[in-house]
PDB file of N, CA, C and O in Angstrom:
ATOM      1  N   UNK K 278      16.478  -2.457   2.070  1.00 58.00           N
ATOM      2  CA  UNK K 278      15.352  -2.305   2.977  1.00 58.00           C
ATOM      3  C   UNK K 278      14.260  -1.457   2.344  1.00 58.00           C
ATOM      4  O   UNK K 278      13.089  -1.722   2.528  1.00 58.00           O
ATOM      5  N   UNK K 279      14.649  -0.438   1.593  1.00 66.00           N
ATOM      6  CA  UNK K 279      13.676   0.438   0.954  1.00 66.00           C
ATOM      7  C   UNK K 279      12.866  -0.279  -0.106  1.00 66.00           C
ATOM      8  O   UNK K 279      11.677  -0.012  -0.276  1.00 66.00           O
ATOM      9  N   UNK K 280      13.511  -1.207  -0.818  1.00 79.00           N
ATOM     10  CA  UNK K 280      12.782  -1.955  -1.841  1.00 79.00           C
ATOM     11  C   UNK K 280      11.716  -2.850  -1.230  1.00 79.00           C
ATOM     12  O   UNK K 280      10.654  -3.036  -1.808  1.00 79.00           O
ATOM     13  N   UNK K 281      12.015  -3.393  -0.068  1.00 81.00           N
ATOM     14  CA  UNK K 281      11.036  -4.239   0.615  1.00 81.00           C
ATOM     15  C   UNK K 281       9.833  -3.396   1.047  1.00 81.00           C
ATOM     16  O   UNK K 281       8.685  -3.821   0.893  1.00 81.00           O
ATOM     17  N   UNK K 282      10.093  -2.186   1.539  1.00 80.00           N
ATOM     18  CA  UNK K 282       9.009  -1.292   1.948  1.00 80.00           C
ATOM     19  C   UNK K 282       8.129  -0.947   0.751  1.00 80.00           C
ATOM     20  O   UNK K 282       6.900  -0.953   0.848  1.00 80.00           O
ATOM     21  N   UNK K 283       8.756  -0.661  -0.368  1.00 82.00           N
ATOM     22  CA  UNK K 283       8.003  -0.331  -1.583  1.00 82.00           C
ATOM     23  C   UNK K 283       7.190  -1.532  -2.061  1.00 82.00           C
ATOM     24  O   UNK K 283       6.031  -1.395  -2.443  1.00 82.00           O
ATOM     25  N   UNK K 284       7.775  -2.732  -1.997  1.00 83.00           N
ATOM     26  CA  UNK K 284       7.074  -3.948  -2.400  1.00 83.00           C
ATOM     27  C   UNK K 284       5.862  -4.202  -1.516  1.00 83.00           C
ATOM     28  O   UNK K 284       4.779  -4.528  -2.005  1.00 83.00           O
ATOM     29  N   UNK K 285       6.014  -4.009  -0.202  1.00 82.00           N
ATOM     30  CA  UNK K 285       4.897  -4.196   0.718  1.00 82.00           C
ATOM     31  C   UNK K 285       3.790  -3.190   0.409  1.00 82.00           C
ATOM     32  O   UNK K 285       2.607  -3.536   0.412  1.00 82.00           O
ATOM     33  N   UNK K 286       4.158  -1.945   0.123  1.00 82.00           N
ATOM     34  CA  UNK K 286       3.161  -0.926  -0.191  1.00 82.00           C
ATOM     35  C   UNK K 286       2.390  -1.296  -1.451  1.00 82.00           C
ATOM     36  O   UNK K 286       1.158  -1.184  -1.496  1.00 82.00           O
ATOM     37  N   UNK K 287       3.078  -1.763  -2.464  1.00 84.00           N
ATOM     38  CA  UNK K 287       2.406  -2.154  -3.710  1.00 84.00           C
ATOM     39  C   UNK K 287       1.485  -3.344  -3.471  1.00 84.00           C
ATOM     40  O   UNK K 287       0.348  -3.377  -3.956  1.00 84.00           O
ATOM     41  N   UNK K 288       1.935  -4.310  -2.700  1.00 84.00           N
ATOM     42  CA  UNK K 288       1.098  -5.471  -2.402  1.00 84.00           C
ATOM     43  C   UNK K 288      -0.150  -5.069  -1.623  1.00 84.00           C
ATOM     44  O   UNK K 288      -1.247  -5.586  -1.880  1.00 84.00           O
ATOM     45  N   UNK K 289      -0.010  -4.135  -0.690  1.00 83.00           N
ATOM     46  CA  UNK K 289      -1.171  -3.687   0.072  1.00 83.00           C
ATOM     47  C   UNK K 289      -2.180  -2.983  -0.823  1.00 83.00           C
ATOM     48  O   UNK K 289      -3.393  -3.165  -0.654  1.00 83.00           O
ATOM     49  N   UNK K 290      -1.703  -2.219  -1.781  1.00 82.00           N
ATOM     50  CA  UNK K 290      -2.619  -1.560  -2.712  1.00 82.00           C
ATOM     51  C   UNK K 290      -3.341  -2.600  -3.567  1.00 82.00           C
ATOM     52  O   UNK K 290      -4.556  -2.495  -3.802  1.00 82.00           O
ATOM     53  N   UNK K 291      -2.639  -3.626  -4.006  1.00 83.00           N
ATOM     54  CA  UNK K 291      -3.269  -4.687  -4.804  1.00 83.00           C
ATOM     55  C   UNK K 291      -4.324  -5.416  -3.972  1.00 83.00           C
ATOM     56  O   UNK K 291      -5.443  -5.660  -4.444  1.00 83.00           O
ATOM     57  N   UNK K 292      -3.978  -5.750  -2.729  1.00 80.00           N
ATOM     58  CA  UNK K 292      -4.950  -6.434  -1.875  1.00 80.00           C
ATOM     59  C   UNK K 292      -6.148  -5.545  -1.573  1.00 80.00           C
ATOM     60  O   UNK K 292      -7.272  -6.020  -1.457  1.00 80.00           O
ATOM     61  N   UNK K 293      -5.902  -4.234  -1.427  1.00 76.00           N
ATOM     62  CA  UNK K 293      -7.012  -3.311  -1.215  1.00 76.00           C
ATOM     63  C   UNK K 293      -7.951  -3.333  -2.410  1.00 76.00           C
ATOM     64  O   UNK K 293      -9.164  -3.371  -2.250  1.00 76.00           O
ATOM     65  N   UNK K 294      -7.399  -3.301  -3.616  1.00 77.00           N
ATOM     66  CA  UNK K 294      -8.223  -3.317  -4.819  1.00 77.00           C
ATOM     67  C   UNK K 294      -9.037  -4.609  -4.891  1.00 77.00           C
ATOM     68  O   UNK K 294     -10.226  -4.589  -5.223  1.00 77.00           O
ATOM     69  N   UNK K 295      -8.415  -5.727  -4.569  1.00 75.00           N
ATOM     70  CA  UNK K 295      -9.144  -7.000  -4.563  1.00 75.00           C
ATOM     71  C   UNK K 295     -10.249  -6.988  -3.508  1.00 75.00           C
ATOM     72  O   UNK K 295     -11.375  -7.405  -3.767  1.00 75.00           O
ATOM     73  N   UNK K 296      -9.934  -6.504  -2.324  1.00 70.00           N
ATOM     74  CA  UNK K 296     -10.928  -6.454  -1.253  1.00 70.00           C
ATOM     75  C   UNK K 296     -12.065  -5.491  -1.562  1.00 70.00           C
ATOM     76  O   UNK K 296     -13.208  -5.710  -1.165  1.00 70.00           O
ATOM     77  N   UNK K 297     -11.752  -4.425  -2.294  1.00 70.00           N
ATOM     78  CA  UNK K 297     -12.775  -3.446  -2.653  1.00 70.00           C
ATOM     79  C   UNK K 297     -13.821  -4.079  -3.560  1.00 70.00           C
ATOM     80  O   UNK K 297     -15.018  -3.794  -3.440  1.00 70.00           O
ATOM     81  N   UNK K 298     -13.400  -4.955  -4.464  1.00 67.00           N
ATOM     82  CA  UNK K 298     -14.341  -5.582  -5.393  1.00 67.00           C
ATOM     83  C   UNK K 298     -14.992  -6.830  -4.818  1.00 67.00           C
ATOM     84  O   UNK K 298     -16.089  -7.191  -5.205  1.00 67.00           O
ATOM     85  N   UNK K 299     -14.347  -7.477  -3.884  1.00 68.00           N
ATOM     86  CA  UNK K 299     -14.882  -8.720  -3.327  1.00 68.00           C
ATOM     87  C   UNK K 299     -15.756  -8.453  -2.103  1.00 68.00           C
ATOM     88  O   UNK K 299     -16.701  -9.178  -1.839  1.00 68.00           O
ATOM     89  N   UNK K 300     -15.446  -7.401  -1.329  1.00 65.00           N
ATOM     90  CA  UNK K 300     -16.175  -7.030  -0.113  1.00 65.00           C
ATOM     91  C   UNK K 300     -16.108  -8.083   0.981  1.00 65.00           C
ATOM     92  O   UNK K 300     -16.937  -8.108   1.874  1.00 65.00           O
ATOM     93  N   UNK K 301     -15.150  -8.986   0.914  1.00 58.00           N
ATOM     94  CA  UNK K 301     -15.098 -10.029   1.935  1.00 58.00           C
ATOM     95  C   UNK K 301     -14.137  -9.701   3.078  1.00 58.00           C
ATOM     96  O   UNK K 301     -14.241 -10.260   4.150  1.00 58.00           O
ATOM     97  N   UNK K 302     -13.224  -8.790   2.847  1.00 55.00           N
ATOM     98  CA  UNK K 302     -12.222  -8.497   3.865  1.00 55.00           C
ATOM     99  C   UNK K 302     -12.727  -7.436   4.841  1.00 55.00           C
ATOM    100  O   UNK K 302     -12.389  -7.452   6.008  1.00 55.00           O
ATOM    101  N   UNK K 303     -13.529  -6.508   4.370  1.00 61.00           N
ATOM    102  CA  UNK K 303     -14.106  -5.509   5.258  1.00 61.00           C
ATOM    103  C   UNK K 303     -13.272  -4.249   5.339  1.00 61.00           C
ATOM    104  O   UNK K 303     -12.498  -3.937   4.439  1.00 61.00           O
ATOM    105  N   UNK K 304     -13.422  -3.531   6.436  1.00 68.00           N
ATOM    106  CA  UNK K 304     -12.777  -2.224   6.559  1.00 68.00           C
ATOM    107  C   UNK K 304     -11.296  -2.320   6.901  1.00 68.00           C
ATOM    108  O   UNK K 304     -10.579  -1.325   6.795  1.00 68.00           O
ATOM    109  N   UNK K 305     -10.803  -3.484   7.293  1.00 71.00           N
ATOM    110  CA  UNK K 305      -9.389  -3.640   7.614  1.00 71.00           C
ATOM    111  C   UNK K 305      -8.513  -3.324   6.406  1.00 71.00           C
ATOM    112  O   UNK K 305      -7.436  -2.746   6.545  1.00 71.00           O
ATOM    113  N   UNK K 306      -8.972  -3.670   5.227  1.00 70.00           N
ATOM    114  CA  UNK K 306      -8.173  -3.452   4.029  1.00 70.00           C
ATOM    115  C   UNK K 306      -7.981  -1.965   3.760  1.00 70.00           C
ATOM    116  O   UNK K 306      -6.972  -1.550   3.203  1.00 70.00           O
ATOM    117  N   UNK K 307      -8.910  -1.122   4.185  1.00 75.00           N
ATOM    118  CA  UNK K 307      -8.761   0.314   3.988  1.00 75.00           C
ATOM    119  C   UNK K 307      -7.675   0.870   4.906  1.00 75.00           C
ATOM    120  O   UNK K 307      -6.949   1.794   4.523  1.00 75.00           O
ATOM    121  N   UNK K 308      -7.549   0.299   6.092  1.00 76.00           N
ATOM    122  CA  UNK K 308      -6.466   0.694   6.987  1.00 76.00           C
ATOM    123  C   UNK K 308      -5.125   0.310   6.367  1.00 76.00           C
ATOM    124  O   UNK K 308      -4.159   1.080   6.413  1.00 76.00           O
ATOM    125  N   UNK K 309      -5.060  -0.861   5.749  1.00 78.00           N
ATOM    126  CA  UNK K 309      -3.834  -1.287   5.086  1.00 78.00           C
ATOM    127  C   UNK K 309      -3.493  -0.372   3.919  1.00 78.00           C
ATOM    128  O   UNK K 309      -2.318  -0.089   3.666  1.00 78.00           O
ATOM    129  N   UNK K 310      -4.504   0.101   3.204  1.00 79.00           N
ATOM    130  CA  UNK K 310      -4.274   1.030   2.098  1.00 79.00           C
ATOM    131  C   UNK K 310      -3.663   2.321   2.614  1.00 79.00           C
ATOM    132  O   UNK K 310      -2.718   2.852   2.017  1.00 79.00           O
ATOM    133  N   UNK K 311      -4.166   2.834   3.712  1.00 81.00           N
ATOM    134  CA  UNK K 311      -3.619   4.068   4.290  1.00 81.00           C
ATOM    135  C   UNK K 311      -2.159   3.850   4.682  1.00 81.00           C
ATOM    136  O   UNK K 311      -1.305   4.714   4.439  1.00 81.00           O
ATOM    137  N   UNK K 312      -1.847   2.713   5.267  1.00 82.00           N
ATOM    138  CA  UNK K 312      -0.466   2.415   5.642  1.00 82.00           C
ATOM    139  C   UNK K 312       0.421   2.353   4.404  1.00 82.00           C
ATOM    140  O   UNK K 312       1.551   2.863   4.400  1.00 82.00           O
ATOM    141  N   UNK K 313      -0.079   1.761   3.322  1.00 83.00           N
ATOM    142  CA  UNK K 313       0.694   1.673   2.088  1.00 83.00           C
ATOM    143  C   UNK K 313       0.955   3.053   1.503  1.00 83.00           C
ATOM    144  O   UNK K 313       2.065   3.351   1.061  1.00 83.00           O
ATOM    145  N   UNK K 314      -0.038   3.910   1.510  1.00 84.00           N
ATOM    146  CA  UNK K 314       0.132   5.264   0.975  1.00 84.00           C
ATOM    147  C   UNK K 314       1.130   6.047   1.816  1.00 84.00           C
ATOM    148  O   UNK K 314       1.987   6.756   1.287  1.00 84.00           O
ATOM    149  N   UNK K 315       1.056   5.905   3.134  1.00 84.00           N
ATOM    150  CA  UNK K 315       2.007   6.593   4.011  1.00 84.00           C
ATOM    151  C   UNK K 315       3.425   6.101   3.747  1.00 84.00           C
ATOM    152  O   UNK K 315       4.373   6.895   3.705  1.00 84.00           O
ATOM    153  N   UNK K 316       3.592   4.804   3.532  1.00 83.00           N
ATOM    154  CA  UNK K 316       4.923   4.260   3.264  1.00 83.00           C
ATOM    155  C   UNK K 316       5.494   4.824   1.971  1.00 83.00           C
ATOM    156  O   UNK K 316       6.671   5.192   1.907  1.00 83.00           O
ATOM    157  N   UNK K 317       4.674   4.912   0.934  1.00 82.00           N
ATOM    158  CA  UNK K 317       5.137   5.455  -0.341  1.00 82.00           C
ATOM    159  C   UNK K 317       5.461   6.939  -0.195  1.00 82.00           C
ATOM    160  O   UNK K 317       6.485   7.422  -0.703  1.00 82.00           O
ATOM    161  N   UNK K 318       4.613   7.683   0.499  1.00 84.00           N
ATOM    162  CA  UNK K 318       4.870   9.111   0.687  1.00 84.00           C
ATOM    163  C   UNK K 318       6.146   9.362   1.487  1.00 84.00           C
ATOM    164  O   UNK K 318       6.920  10.271   1.167  1.00 84.00           O
ATOM    165  N   UNK K 319       6.385   8.560   2.514  1.00 85.00           N
ATOM    166  CA  UNK K 319       7.609   8.715   3.286  1.00 85.00           C
ATOM    167  C   UNK K 319       8.826   8.446   2.423  1.00 85.00           C
ATOM    168  O   UNK K 319       9.863   9.114   2.554  1.00 85.00           O
ATOM    169  N   UNK K 320       8.731   7.469   1.526  1.00 84.00           N
ATOM    170  CA  UNK K 320       9.843   7.171   0.622  1.00 84.00           C
ATOM    171  C   UNK K 320      10.083   8.326  -0.341  1.00 84.00           C
ATOM    172  O   UNK K 320      11.223   8.687  -0.614  1.00 84.00           O
ATOM    173  N   UNK K 321       9.018   8.928  -0.842  1.00 83.00           N
ATOM    174  CA  UNK K 321       9.150  10.054  -1.774  1.00 83.00           C
ATOM    175  C   UNK K 321       9.708  11.275  -1.046  1.00 83.00           C
ATOM    176  O   UNK K 321      10.602  11.957  -1.547  1.00 83.00           O
ATOM    177  N   UNK K 322       9.207  11.540   0.149  1.00 86.00           N
ATOM    178  CA  UNK K 322       9.650  12.717   0.907  1.00 86.00           C
ATOM    179  C   UNK K 322      11.119  12.580   1.315  1.00 86.00           C
ATOM    180  O   UNK K 322      11.862  13.565   1.323  1.00 86.00           O
ATOM    181  N   UNK K 323      11.554  11.375   1.616  1.00 85.00           N
ATOM    182  CA  UNK K 323      12.950  11.192   2.040  1.00 85.00           C
ATOM    183  C   UNK K 323      13.920  11.405   0.896  1.00 85.00           C
ATOM    184  O   UNK K 323      15.119  11.538   1.124  1.00 85.00           O
ATOM    185  N   UNK K 324      13.436  11.436  -0.335  1.00 76.00           N
ATOM    186  CA  UNK K 324      14.282  11.755  -1.479  1.00 76.00           C
ATOM    187  C   UNK K 324      14.955  10.579  -2.134  1.00 76.00           C
ATOM    188  O   UNK K 324      15.759  10.738  -3.031  1.00 76.00           O
ATOM    189  N   UNK K 325      14.639   9.396  -1.728  1.00 61.00           N
ATOM    190  CA  UNK K 325      15.247   8.215  -2.340  1.00 61.00           C
ATOM    191  C   UNK K 325      14.536   7.878  -3.638  1.00 61.00           C
ATOM    192  O   UNK K 325      13.320   7.958  -3.744  1.00 61.00           O
ATOM    193  N   UNK K 326      15.299   7.470  -4.599  1.00 57.00           N
ATOM    194  CA  UNK K 326      14.729   7.048  -5.894  1.00 57.00           C
ATOM    195  C   UNK K 326      14.787   5.530  -5.995  1.00 57.00           C
ATOM    196  O   UNK K 326      15.557   4.865  -5.319  1.00 57.00           O
ATOM    197  N   UNK K 327      13.968   4.991  -6.903  1.00 51.00           N
ATOM    198  CA  UNK K 327      13.946   3.532  -7.088  1.00 51.00           C
ATOM    199  C   UNK K 327      15.217   3.041  -7.708  1.00 51.00           C
ATOM    200  O   UNK K 327      15.810   3.544  -8.537  1.00 51.00           O
TER     201      UNK K 327
END
């Protein structure tokens, strides 16, 4: 389950980067980026390693 969370976070960061350069997705992608960062931070804080 943790690997899926990490994969989703990485995908959201990639989509954010694409949306940042394309400007077609709008501000929704920034909300997704925040969710991805929170997911990664929660994984790091919980002490689990890859």
